[in-house]
PDB file of C-alpha atoms and ligand atoms in Angstrom:
ATOM      1  CA  MET Y   1     -29.012  22.282  -5.886  1.00 66.00           C
ATOM      2  CA  GLU Y   2     -28.720  19.054  -3.887  1.00 77.00           C
ATOM      3  CA  THR Y   3     -31.487  19.061  -1.246  1.00 85.00           C
ATOM      4  CA  LEU Y   4     -30.603  17.734   2.180  1.00 93.00           C
ATOM      5  CA  SER Y   5     -32.914  16.366   4.839  1.00 95.00           C
ATOM      6  CA  ALA Y   6     -32.516  14.172   7.912  1.00 96.00           C
ATOM      7  CA  GLU Y   7     -33.942  11.167   6.000  1.00 96.00           C
ATOM      8  CA  ARG Y   8     -31.686  11.713   3.017  1.00 96.00           C
ATOM      9  CA  ILE Y   9     -28.681  11.903   5.316  1.00 97.00           C
ATOM     10  CA  ARG Y  10     -29.664   8.827   7.372  1.00 96.00           C
ATOM     11  CA  VAL Y  11     -29.929   6.467   4.393  1.00 96.00           C
ATOM     12  CA  GLY Y  12     -26.193   6.406   3.742  1.00 96.00           C
ATOM     13  CA  LEU Y  13     -24.784   6.588   7.280  1.00 97.00           C
ATOM     14  CA  ARG Y  14     -22.204   3.894   7.877  1.00 97.00           C
ATOM     15  CA  THR Y  15     -21.508   4.774  11.507  1.00 98.00           C
ATOM     16  CA  GLU Y  16     -22.463   3.101  14.776  1.00 98.00           C
ATOM     17  CA  PHE Y  17     -23.191   6.233  16.766  1.00 98.00           C
ATOM     18  CA  VAL Y  18     -21.707   9.374  15.191  1.00 98.00           C
ATOM     19  CA  GLY Y  19     -24.582  11.157  13.435  1.00 98.00           C
ATOM     20  CA  ARG Y  20     -27.161   8.556  14.505  1.00 98.00           C
ATOM     21  CA  ASN Y  21     -28.836  11.171  16.676  1.00 98.00           C
ATOM     22  CA  LEU Y  22     -29.283  13.796  14.002  1.00 98.00           C
ATOM     23  CA  VAL Y  23     -30.853  17.221  13.824  1.00 98.00           C
ATOM     24  CA  TYR Y  24     -31.063  18.763  10.358  1.00 98.00           C
ATOM     25  CA  LEU Y  25     -32.086  22.408  10.050  1.00 98.00           C
ATOM     26  CA  PRO Y  26     -32.565  24.111   6.682  1.00 97.00           C
ATOM     27  CA  GLU Y  27     -31.575  27.308   8.479  1.00 98.00           C
ATOM     28  CA  ALA Y  28     -29.987  27.898  11.860  1.00 98.00           C
ATOM     29  CA  GLY Y  29     -28.328  30.769  13.699  1.00 98.00           C
ATOM     30  CA  SER Y  30     -25.214  28.715  14.405  1.00 98.00           C
ATOM     31  CA  THR Y  31     -25.096  24.917  14.526  1.00 98.00           C
ATOM     32  CA  ASN Y  32     -22.596  25.184  17.397  1.00 97.00           C
ATOM     33  CA  THR Y  33     -25.069  27.218  19.439  1.00 97.00           C
ATOM     34  CA  GLU Y  34     -27.809  24.715  18.630  1.00 98.00           C
ATOM     35  CA  ALA Y  35     -25.534  21.803  19.588  1.00 98.00           C
ATOM     36  CA  ARG Y  36     -24.591  23.445  22.886  1.00 97.00           C
ATOM     37  CA  ARG Y  37     -28.269  23.752  23.704  1.00 97.00           C
ATOM     38  CA  LEU Y  38     -28.755  20.049  22.958  1.00 98.00           C
ATOM     39  CA  GLY Y  39     -25.598  19.133  24.863  1.00 97.00           C
ATOM     40  CA  LYS Y  40     -26.883  20.927  27.924  1.00 96.00           C
ATOM     41  CA  ALA Y  41     -30.147  18.985  27.612  1.00 97.00           C
ATOM     42  CA  GLY Y  42     -28.185  15.681  27.662  1.00 97.00           C
ATOM     43  CA  ALA Y  43     -27.850  14.798  23.947  1.00 98.00           C
ATOM     44  CA  PRO Y  44     -25.719  11.668  23.506  1.00 98.00           C
ATOM     45  CA  ASP Y  45     -22.113  11.284  22.376  1.00 98.00           C
ATOM     46  CA  GLY Y  46     -21.943  11.621  18.591  1.00 98.00           C
ATOM     47  CA  THR Y  47     -25.043  13.804  18.153  1.00 98.00           C
ATOM     48  CA  LEU Y  48     -24.943  15.700  14.857  1.00 98.00           C
ATOM     49  CA  VAL Y  49     -26.478  19.102  14.198  1.00 98.00           C
ATOM     50  CA  MET Y  50     -26.361  20.218  10.599  1.00 98.00           C
ATOM     51  CA  ALA Y  51     -27.682  23.223   8.700  1.00 98.00           C
ATOM     52  CA  ASP Y  52     -27.900  24.215   5.076  1.00 98.00           C
ATOM     53  CA  TYR Y  53     -27.513  27.877   5.984  1.00 98.00           C
ATOM     54  CA  GLN Y  54     -26.438  29.790   9.084  1.00 98.00           C
ATOM     55  CA  THR Y  55     -27.494  33.344   9.788  1.00 98.00           C
ATOM     56  CA  SER Y  56     -24.835  33.778  12.518  1.00 98.00           C
ATOM     57  CA  GLY Y  57     -22.145  31.193  11.717  1.00 98.00           C
ATOM     58  CA  ARG Y  58     -19.219  31.678  14.067  1.00 96.00           C
ATOM     59  CA  GLY Y  59     -15.461  31.296  13.954  1.00 94.00           C
ATOM     60  CA  ARG Y  60     -13.142  31.821  16.899  1.00 89.00           C
ATOM     61  CA  LEU Y  61     -12.877  35.173  18.687  1.00 83.00           C
ATOM     62  CA  GLU Y  62     -16.424  36.092  17.618  1.00 84.00           C
ATOM     63  CA  ARG Y  63     -15.441  36.089  13.972  1.00 91.00           C
ATOM     64  CA  ARG Y  64     -18.067  35.262  11.378  1.00 95.00           C
ATOM     65  CA  TRP Y  65     -18.275  32.133   9.266  1.00 97.00           C
ATOM     66  CA  GLU Y  66     -19.869  32.955   5.941  1.00 97.00           C
ATOM     67  CA  ALA Y  67     -21.444  30.413   3.594  1.00 97.00           C
ATOM     68  CA  PRO Y  68     -24.213  30.974   1.042  1.00 97.00           C
ATOM     69  CA  PRO Y  69     -27.184  28.542   1.330  1.00 96.00           C
ATOM     70  CA  GLY Y  70     -26.469  25.059   0.003  1.00 96.00           C
ATOM     71  CA  SER Y  71     -22.778  25.746  -0.603  1.00 97.00           C
ATOM     72  CA  SER Y  72     -21.143  23.947   2.304  1.00 98.00           C
ATOM     73  CA  LEU Y  73     -21.090  21.341   4.979  1.00 98.00           C
ATOM     74  CA  LEU Y  74     -22.009  23.143   8.197  1.00 98.00           C
ATOM     75  CA  VAL Y  75     -22.025  20.615  10.986  1.00 98.00           C
ATOM     76  CA  SER Y  76     -21.548  20.421  14.738  1.00 98.00           C
ATOM     77  CA  LEU Y  77     -20.868  17.234  16.659  1.00 98.00           C
ATOM     78  CA  ILE Y  78     -21.402  16.711  20.360  1.00 98.00           C
ATOM     79  CA  PHE Y  79     -18.771  14.609  22.112  1.00 98.00           C
ATOM     80  CA  ARG Y  80     -18.630  13.374  25.668  1.00 97.00           C
ATOM     81  CA  PRO Y  81     -14.978  12.353  25.912  1.00 95.00           C
ATOM     82  CA  THR Y  82     -13.058  11.404  29.017  1.00 92.00           C
ATOM     83  CA  LEU Y  83     -10.496  14.129  28.425  1.00 91.00           C
ATOM     84  CA  ALA Y  84      -9.243  16.861  30.719  1.00 90.00           C
ATOM     85  CA  PRO Y  85      -9.952  20.396  29.473  1.00 90.00           C
ATOM     86  CA  HIS Y  86      -6.298  20.936  28.487  1.00 88.00           C
ATOM     87  CA  GLN Y  87      -6.446  17.858  26.225  1.00 90.00           C
ATOM     88  CA  ILE Y  88      -9.408  19.054  24.211  1.00 90.00           C
ATOM     89  CA  GLN Y  89      -7.354  20.086  21.171  1.00 91.00           C
ATOM     90  CA  ARG Y  90      -7.263  16.321  20.506  1.00 94.00           C
ATOM     91  CA  LEU Y  91     -10.880  16.500  19.391  1.00 96.00           C
ATOM     92  CA  THR Y  92     -10.011  19.262  16.937  1.00 95.00           C
ATOM     93  CA  MET Y  93      -7.178  17.035  15.692  1.00 95.00           C
ATOM     94  CA  VAL Y  94      -9.472  14.012  15.314  1.00 97.00           C
ATOM     95  CA  CYS Y  95     -12.051  15.989  13.364  1.00 98.00           C
ATOM     96  CA  SER Y  96      -9.639  17.863  11.133  1.00 97.00           C
ATOM     97  CA  LEU Y  97      -7.822  14.628  10.251  1.00 98.00           C
ATOM     98  CA  ALA Y  98     -11.179  12.978   9.553  1.00 98.00           C
ATOM     99  CA  VAL Y  99     -12.228  15.777   7.203  1.00 98.00           C
ATOM    100  CA  ALA Y 100      -8.862  15.520   5.455  1.00 98.00           C
ATOM    101  CA  ASP Y 101      -9.303  11.719   5.076  1.00 97.00           C
ATOM    102  CA  ALA Y 102     -12.801  12.140   3.662  1.00 98.00           C
ATOM    103  CA  VAL Y 103     -11.959  14.955   1.249  1.00 98.00           C
ATOM    104  CA  GLU Y 104      -8.963  13.054  -0.069  1.00 98.00           C
ATOM    105  CA  ALA Y 105     -10.948   9.834  -0.493  1.00 98.00           C
ATOM    106  CA  GLU Y 106     -13.927  11.537  -2.166  1.00 98.00           C
ATOM    107  CA  THR Y 107     -12.120  14.073  -4.357  1.00 98.00           C
ATOM    108  CA  GLY Y 108      -8.426  13.179  -4.579  1.00 98.00           C
ATOM    109  CA  LEU Y 109      -7.478  16.687  -3.398  1.00 98.00           C
ATOM    110  CA  CYS Y 110      -4.628  17.010  -0.894  1.00 97.00           C
ATOM    111  CA  VAL Y 111      -5.614  18.660   2.378  1.00 97.00           C
ATOM    112  CA  GLY Y 112      -3.120  20.428   4.604  1.00 96.00           C
ATOM    113  CA  LEU Y 113      -3.803  21.604   8.141  1.00 95.00           C
ATOM    114  CA  LYS Y 114      -2.828  25.010   9.442  1.00 93.00           C
ATOM    115  CA  TRP Y 115      -2.419  25.331  13.183  1.00 92.00           C
ATOM    116  CA  PRO Y 116      -4.648  25.420  15.108  1.00 90.00           C
ATOM    117  CA  ASN Y 117      -7.902  24.839  13.213  1.00 93.00           C
ATOM    118  CA  ASP Y 118      -7.734  25.558   9.467  1.00 95.00           C
ATOM    119  CA  LEU Y 119      -8.174  23.117   6.600  1.00 97.00           C
ATOM    120  CA  MET Y 120      -6.186  24.107   3.535  1.00 97.00           C
ATOM    121  CA  VAL Y 121      -6.206  23.174  -0.159  1.00 98.00           C
ATOM    122  CA  ASP Y 122      -3.700  24.694  -2.584  1.00 96.00           C
ATOM    123  CA  GLY Y 123      -2.524  27.141   0.109  1.00 93.00           C
ATOM    124  CA  SER Y 124      -6.035  28.560   0.657  1.00 96.00           C
ATOM    125  CA  LYS Y 125      -8.562  28.015   3.428  1.00 97.00           C
ATOM    126  CA  VAL Y 126     -11.203  25.453   2.499  1.00 98.00           C
ATOM    127  CA  GLY Y 127     -12.619  24.899   5.971  1.00 98.00           C
ATOM    128  CA  GLY Y 128     -12.323  25.613   9.646  1.00 97.00           C
ATOM    129  CA  ILE Y 129     -13.068  23.990  12.966  1.00 97.00           C
ATOM    130  CA  LEU Y 130     -14.512  25.597  16.069  1.00 95.00           C
ATOM    131  CA  THR Y 131     -14.276  23.516  19.248  1.00 94.00           C
ATOM    132  CA  GLU Y 132     -16.172  24.674  22.310  1.00 93.00           C
ATOM    133  CA  LEU Y 133     -16.260  23.169  25.780  1.00 93.00           C
ATOM    134  CA  GLU Y 134     -18.759  22.867  28.554  1.00 93.00           C
ATOM    135  CA  LEU Y 135     -17.180  22.042  31.901  1.00 92.00           C
ATOM    136  CA  ARG Y 136     -18.596  20.287  34.922  1.00 89.00           C
ATOM    137  CA  GLY Y 137     -16.258  21.115  37.782  1.00 88.00           C
ATOM    138  CA  ASP Y 138     -12.771  20.495  36.397  1.00 87.00           C
ATOM    139  CA  ARG Y 139     -13.942  17.865  33.875  1.00 90.00           C
ATOM    140  CA  VAL Y 140     -15.318  18.168  30.374  1.00 92.00           C
ATOM    141  CA  ASP Y 141     -19.084  17.665  30.445  1.00 94.00           C
ATOM    142  CA  TYR Y 142     -19.320  17.785  26.671  1.00 96.00           C
ATOM    143  CA  ALA Y 143     -17.554  19.395  23.746  1.00 96.00           C
ATOM    144  CA  VAL Y 144     -19.009  20.702  20.509  1.00 97.00           C
ATOM    145  CA  VAL Y 145     -16.848  20.516  17.408  1.00 97.00           C
ATOM    146  CA  GLY Y 146     -18.163  22.676  14.579  1.00 98.00           C
ATOM    147  CA  ILE Y 147     -16.934  22.029  11.073  1.00 98.00           C
ATOM    148  CA  GLY Y 148     -17.417  24.409   8.169  1.00 98.00           C
ATOM    149  CA  LEU Y 149     -16.265  23.037   4.816  1.00 98.00           C
ATOM    150  CA  ASN Y 150     -16.546  24.987   1.555  1.00 98.00           C
ATOM    151  CA  VAL Y 151     -17.882  22.430  -0.910  1.00 98.00           C
ATOM    152  CA  ASN Y 152     -19.658  24.129  -3.827  1.00 98.00           C
ATOM    153  CA  LEU Y 153     -18.851  27.668  -2.852  1.00 97.00           C
ATOM    154  CA  ASP Y 154     -17.720  30.404  -5.196  1.00 97.00           C
ATOM    155  CA  PRO Y 155     -14.987  32.206  -3.210  1.00 96.00           C
ATOM    156  CA  SER Y 156     -15.850  35.480  -4.955  1.00 95.00           C
ATOM    157  CA  GLU Y 157     -19.269  35.407  -3.226  1.00 93.00           C
ATOM    158  CA  LEU Y 158     -17.653  35.855   0.182  1.00 94.00           C
ATOM    159  CA  PRO Y 159     -16.917  39.272   1.703  1.00 88.00           C
ATOM    160  CA  GLY Y 160     -13.568  40.745   0.700  1.00 82.00           C
ATOM    161  CA  ASP Y 161     -12.133  41.241   4.198  1.00 82.00           C
ATOM    162  CA  LEU Y 162     -11.193  37.609   4.932  1.00 84.00           C
ATOM    163  CA  LEU Y 163      -8.092  36.735   6.944  1.00 80.00           C
ATOM    164  CA  MET Y 164      -6.559  34.610   4.206  1.00 89.00           C
ATOM    165  CA  PRO Y 165      -7.211  33.391   0.653  1.00 94.00           C
ATOM    166  CA  VAL Y 166     -10.256  31.132   0.416  1.00 97.00           C
ATOM    167  CA  THR Y 167     -11.076  28.194  -1.801  1.00 98.00           C
ATOM    168  CA  SER Y 168     -13.681  25.457  -2.023  1.00 98.00           C
ATOM    169  CA  LEU Y 169     -13.626  21.877  -3.223  1.00 98.00           C
ATOM    170  CA  SER Y 170     -15.530  22.779  -6.406  1.00 98.00           C
ATOM    171  CA  HIS Y 171     -13.251  25.734  -7.053  1.00 98.00           C
ATOM    172  CA  ALA Y 172     -10.138  23.561  -6.697  1.00 98.00           C
ATOM    173  CA  LEU Y 173     -11.566  20.723  -8.797  1.00 98.00           C
ATOM    174  CA  GLY Y 174     -13.460  22.677 -11.438  1.00 98.00           C
ATOM    175  CA  ARG Y 175     -16.618  20.627 -10.829  1.00 98.00           C
ATOM    176  CA  ARG Y 176     -19.372  20.333  -8.246  1.00 97.00           C
ATOM    177  CA  VAL Y 177     -19.039  17.841  -5.393  1.00 98.00           C
ATOM    178  CA  ALA Y 178     -22.013  15.940  -3.926  1.00 97.00           C
ATOM    179  CA  ARG Y 179     -22.315  16.861  -0.264  1.00 98.00           C
ATOM    180  CA  ARG Y 180     -24.028  13.729   1.081  1.00 97.00           C
ATOM    181  CA  PRO Y 181     -21.339  11.145   0.200  1.00 98.00           C
ATOM    182  CA  LEU Y 182     -18.773  13.575   1.531  1.00 98.00           C
ATOM    183  CA  LEU Y 183     -20.698  13.963   4.792  1.00 98.00           C
ATOM    184  CA  TRP Y 184     -21.025  10.188   5.149  1.00 98.00           C
ATOM    185  CA  ALA Y 185     -17.283   9.821   4.632  1.00 98.00           C
ATOM    186  CA  VAL Y 186     -16.546  12.577   7.165  1.00 98.00           C
ATOM    187  CA  LEU Y 187     -18.781  11.008   9.822  1.00 98.00           C
ATOM    188  CA  TRP Y 188     -17.341   7.566   9.241  1.00 98.00           C
ATOM    189  CA  ALA Y 189     -13.786   8.880   9.570  1.00 98.00           C
ATOM    190  CA  VAL Y 190     -14.687  10.930  12.663  1.00 98.00           C
ATOM    191  CA  GLU Y 191     -16.100   7.836  14.334  1.00 98.00           C
ATOM    192  CA  ALA Y 192     -13.086   5.666  13.516  1.00 98.00           C
ATOM    193  CA  ARG Y 193     -10.674   8.296  14.798  1.00 98.00           C
ATOM    194  CA  TYR Y 194     -12.785   9.144  17.872  1.00 98.00           C
ATOM    195  CA  LEU Y 195     -12.954   5.455  18.837  1.00 98.00           C
ATOM    196  CA  ALA Y 196      -9.175   5.234  18.462  1.00 98.00           C
ATOM    197  CA  LEU Y 197      -8.815   8.308  20.692  1.00 97.00           C
ATOM    198  CA  LYS Y 198     -11.063   6.706  23.302  1.00 95.00           C
ATOM    199  CA  ALA Y 199      -8.953   3.557  23.136  1.00 95.00           C
ATOM    200  CA  GLY Y 200      -5.886   5.624  24.032  1.00 94.00           C
ATOM    201  CA  HIS Y 201      -4.431   6.374  20.584  1.00 94.00           C
ATOM    202  CA  SER Y 202      -3.251   9.972  20.316  1.00 92.00           C
ATOM    203  CA  PRO Y 203      -3.871  11.705  16.955  1.00 94.00           C
ATOM    204  CA  HIS Y 204      -0.927  13.974  17.685  1.00 92.00           C
ATOM    205  CA  ALA Y 205       1.717  12.449  15.369  1.00 92.00           C
ATOM    206  CA  GLU Y 206      -0.521  12.274  12.310  1.00 94.00           C
ATOM    207  CA  TRP Y 207      -1.817  15.757  12.928  1.00 93.00           C
ATOM    208  CA  ALA Y 208       1.701  17.147  13.297  1.00 91.00           C
ATOM    209  CA  GLU Y 209       2.696  15.444  10.062  1.00 91.00           C
ATOM    210  CA  ARG Y 210      -0.086  17.209   8.153  1.00 92.00           C
ATOM    211  CA  LEU Y 211       0.548  20.637   9.632  1.00 92.00           C
ATOM    212  CA  VAL Y 212       1.795  23.102   7.065  1.00 90.00           C
ATOM    213  CA  THR Y 213       2.696  25.505   9.886  1.00 89.00           C
ATOM    214  CA  VAL Y 214       5.714  23.700  11.324  1.00 90.00           C
ATOM    215  CA  GLY Y 215       9.000  25.016   9.959  1.00 89.00           C
ATOM    216  CA  GLN Y 216       7.408  28.360   9.020  1.00 89.00           C
ATOM    217  CA  PRO Y 217       8.014  31.812  10.482  1.00 91.00           C
ATOM    218  CA  VAL Y 218       4.848  32.859  12.333  1.00 90.00           C
ATOM    219  CA  THR Y 219       3.294  35.906  13.918  1.00 89.00           C
ATOM    220  CA  ILE Y 220       0.788  35.168  16.645  1.00 87.00           C
ATOM    221  CA  SER Y 221      -1.636  37.699  18.078  1.00 82.00           C
ATOM    222  CA  LEU Y 222      -2.229  36.950  21.744  1.00 80.00           C
ATOM    223  CA  ALA Y 223      -4.410  38.804  24.205  1.00 76.00           C
ATOM    224  CA  GLY Y 224      -1.288  40.442  25.687  1.00 77.00           C
ATOM    225  CA  GLY Y 225       0.528  41.324  22.434  1.00 83.00           C
ATOM    226  CA  VAL Y 226       2.237  39.801  19.424  1.00 86.00           C
ATOM    227  CA  LEU Y 227       4.665  36.895  19.355  1.00 88.00           C
ATOM    228  CA  GLU Y 228       7.001  36.358  16.426  1.00 90.00           C
ATOM    229  CA  GLY Y 229       9.260  33.432  15.752  1.00 92.00           C
ATOM    230  CA  MET Y 230       9.774  30.133  14.004  1.00 93.00           C
ATOM    231  CA  ALA Y 231       7.178  27.360  14.508  1.00 92.00           C
ATOM    232  CA  GLU Y 232       9.347  24.431  15.586  1.00 92.00           C
ATOM    233  CA  GLY Y 233       6.796  21.788  16.502  1.00 90.00           C
ATOM    234  CA  LEU Y 234       4.054  20.860  18.904  1.00 90.00           C
ATOM    235  CA  ASP Y 235       3.748  19.629  22.431  1.00 89.00           C
ATOM    236  CA  ALA Y 236       1.633  16.596  23.397  1.00 83.00           C
ATOM    237  CA  ASN Y 237      -1.530  18.666  23.817  1.00 82.00           C
ATOM    238  CA  GLY Y 238      -1.209  20.449  20.500  1.00 86.00           C
ATOM    239  CA  ALA Y 239       0.335  23.715  21.689  1.00 90.00           C
ATOM    240  CA  LEU Y 240       2.568  25.298  19.030  1.00 91.00           C
ATOM    241  CA  LEU Y 241       6.222  25.616  20.035  1.00 93.00           C
ATOM    242  CA  VAL Y 242       7.551  28.934  18.785  1.00 93.00           C
ATOM    243  CA  ARG Y 243      11.267  29.802  18.901  1.00 95.00           C
ATOM    244  CA  GLN Y 244      11.695  33.525  19.403  1.00 94.00           C
ATOM    245  CA  ALA Y 245      14.593  35.649  18.140  1.00 92.00           C
ATOM    246  CA  ASP Y 246      16.196  35.648  21.615  1.00 95.00           C
ATOM    247  CA  GLY Y 247      16.215  31.822  21.632  1.00 95.00           C
ATOM    248  CA  ARG Y 248      13.332  31.331  24.051  1.00 95.00           C
ATOM    249  CA  LEU Y 249      10.858  28.579  23.218  1.00 95.00           C
ATOM    250  CA  GLU Y 250       7.241  29.527  23.873  1.00 91.00           C
ATOM    251  CA  ALA Y 251       4.342  27.016  23.911  1.00 92.00           C
ATOM    252  CA  VAL Y 252       1.271  28.744  22.486  1.00 90.00           C
ATOM    253  CA  VAL Y 253      -2.046  27.148  23.342  1.00 85.00           C
ATOM    254  CA  ALA Y 254      -4.671  27.020  20.617  1.00 72.00           C
ATOM    255  CA  GLY Y 255      -7.102  29.219  22.440  1.00 61.00           C
ATOM    256  CA  ASP Y 256      -7.645  32.839  21.663  1.00 53.00           C
ATOM    257  CA  VAL Y 257      -4.881  33.308  19.151  1.00 59.00           C
ATOM    258  CA  THR Y 258      -4.608  34.320  15.533  1.00 64.00           C
ATOM    259  CA  LEU Y 259      -1.740  33.003  13.512  1.00 64.00           C
ATOM    260  CA  ARG Y 260      -0.532  34.356  10.230  1.00 63.00           C
ATOM    261  CA  ALA Y 261       2.428  33.629   8.078  1.00 53.00           C
ATOM    262  CA  GLN Y 262       4.826  36.575   8.351  1.00 46.00           C
ATOM    263  CA  SER Y 263       4.405  37.421   4.680  1.00 43.00           C
ATOM    264  CA  HIS Y 264       0.628  37.913   5.045  1.00 38.00           C
ATOM    265  CA  PRO Y 265      -1.064  41.240   5.750  1.00 32.00           C
ATOM    266  CA  ALA Y 266      -2.118  41.991   9.317  1.00 29.00           C
ATOM    267  CA  PRO Y 267      -5.461  40.539  10.381  1.00 31.00           C
ATOM    268  CA  VAL Y 268      -8.368  42.939  10.684  1.00 27.00           C
TER     269      VAL Y 268
HETATM  270  C1  BT5 U   1     -12.799  28.986  11.927  1.00 72.85           C
HETATM  271  O1  BT5 U   1     -12.668  30.105  12.693  1.00 72.85           O
HETATM  272  O2  BT5 U   1     -12.159  28.738  10.932  1.00 72.85           O
HETATM  273  C2  BT5 U   1     -13.866  28.036  12.434  1.00 72.85           C
HETATM  274  C3  BT5 U   1     -15.083  28.042  11.554  1.00 72.85           C
HETATM  275  C4  BT5 U   1     -16.102  27.057  12.022  1.00 72.85           C
HETATM  276  C5  BT5 U   1     -17.383  27.181  11.250  1.00 72.85           C
HETATM  277  C6  BT5 U   1     -18.358  26.104  11.617  1.00 72.85           C
HETATM  278  S1  BT5 U   1     -19.709  26.056  10.530  1.00 72.85           S
HETATM  279  C7  BT5 U   1     -20.548  24.955  11.549  1.00 72.85           C
HETATM  280  C8  BT5 U   1     -20.271  25.409  12.980  1.00 72.85           C
HETATM  281  N1  BT5 U   1     -21.247  26.397  13.408  1.00 72.85           N
HETATM  282  C9  BT5 U   1     -20.700  27.602  13.613  1.00 72.85           C
HETATM  283  O3  BT5 U   1     -21.307  28.637  13.954  1.00 72.85           O
HETATM  284  N2  BT5 U   1     -19.374  27.529  13.376  1.00 72.85           N
HETATM  285  C10 BT5 U   1     -18.970  26.180  13.021  1.00 72.85           C
HETATM  286  P1  BT5 U   1     -11.500  31.174  12.559  1.00 72.85           P
HETATM  287  O4  BT5 U   1     -10.153  30.488  12.550  1.00 72.85           O
HETATM  288  O5  BT5 U   1     -11.773  32.179  13.614  1.00 72.85           O
HETATM  289  O6  BT5 U   1     -11.710  31.790  11.126  1.00 72.85           O
HETATM  290  C11 BT5 U   1     -12.753  32.694  10.894  1.00 72.85           C
HETATM  291  C12 BT5 U   1     -12.314  33.563   9.718  1.00 72.85           C
HETATM  292  O7  BT5 U   1     -12.374  32.776   8.514  1.00 72.85           O
HETATM  293  C13 BT5 U   1     -13.242  34.736   9.452  1.00 72.85           C
HETATM  294  O8  BT5 U   1     -12.863  35.857  10.201  1.00 72.85           O
HETATM  295  C14 BT5 U   1     -13.022  34.984   7.972  1.00 72.85           C
HETATM  296  O9  BT5 U   1     -11.844  35.747   7.750  1.00 72.85           O
HETATM  297  C15 BT5 U   1     -12.742  33.595   7.433  1.00 72.85           C
HETATM  298  N3  BT5 U   1     -13.925  32.969   6.808  1.00 72.85           N
HETATM  299  C16 BT5 U   1     -15.247  33.216   6.994  1.00 72.85           C
HETATM  300  N4  BT5 U   1     -16.000  32.407   6.238  1.00 72.85           N
HETATM  301  C17 BT5 U   1     -15.133  31.641   5.527  1.00 72.85           C
HETATM  302  C18 BT5 U   1     -15.291  30.602   4.573  1.00 72.85           C
HETATM  303  N5  BT5 U   1     -16.480  30.149   4.166  1.00 72.85           N
HETATM  304  N6  BT5 U   1     -14.153  30.028   4.078  1.00 72.85           N
HETATM  305  C19 BT5 U   1     -12.935  30.431   4.467  1.00 72.85           C
HETATM  306  N7  BT5 U   1     -12.714  31.418   5.365  1.00 72.85           N
HETATM  307  C20 BT5 U   1     -13.809  31.997   5.897  1.00 72.85           C
END
């Protein structure tokens, strides 16, 4: 198995600041939790927390993120953007597009995005993003974007009660994929896209173009019930526009929601 360490990661970094402040942990509870602790203590923009194994990896809505040791990229990045809280989905967009860029460049696989935070290969989930915010008054103090990417993972090793079919890069390619070059490519692409965001370039159009969700019938579980309709597009902040049977157009914010294609079984 490819051994990671902070030194072995640093040698190939091509970035100016993303990943330059780097914490590598062979084992962590959750890298997002660790990054939030560092964020609170003032860690700089672009700080990277990475683990080889998480004992309490998290998805949204307190769901678990499962990954056997050494199988994945499990990273969290701290950002200090000048965004309002309602614009924070842009960071999820930046990071998911960056992962897609890197995977395509390193493996040739095509990556689709499923609203709001899934990375897809061959119609199955290959990764997910968990963005969490810390506010100071009505501004964002810092955000943590956690990325879990199944690299050399055997999908049959995961528990059977997953929300959707799962794949990994090695499973899709039929060969193992080196994690370090992939990580370097991800960090480089994150930095390029984050700098563009800071310079005023919205990732919205490119993200919308990659979304496999638009044009599909969807069922969305919200805190107050279930919404069914046709996903028609996105608004500027990344909310999904869903046309309901009665013609009403609802903007669903990528917060505490679960989306499934209408042909899929109900989530657990
Ligand atoms: C996500 O949540 O997809 C976001 C996952 C983010 C994980 C990263 S790892 C580094 C960082 N540190 C953390 O603690 N988290 C972040 P969500 O959309 O809620 O999907 C979670 C669901 O995905 C689970 O309920 C399972 O059904 C499924 N799942 C769990 N492990 C998976 C895996 N390895 N591959 C694909 N699906 C998985």
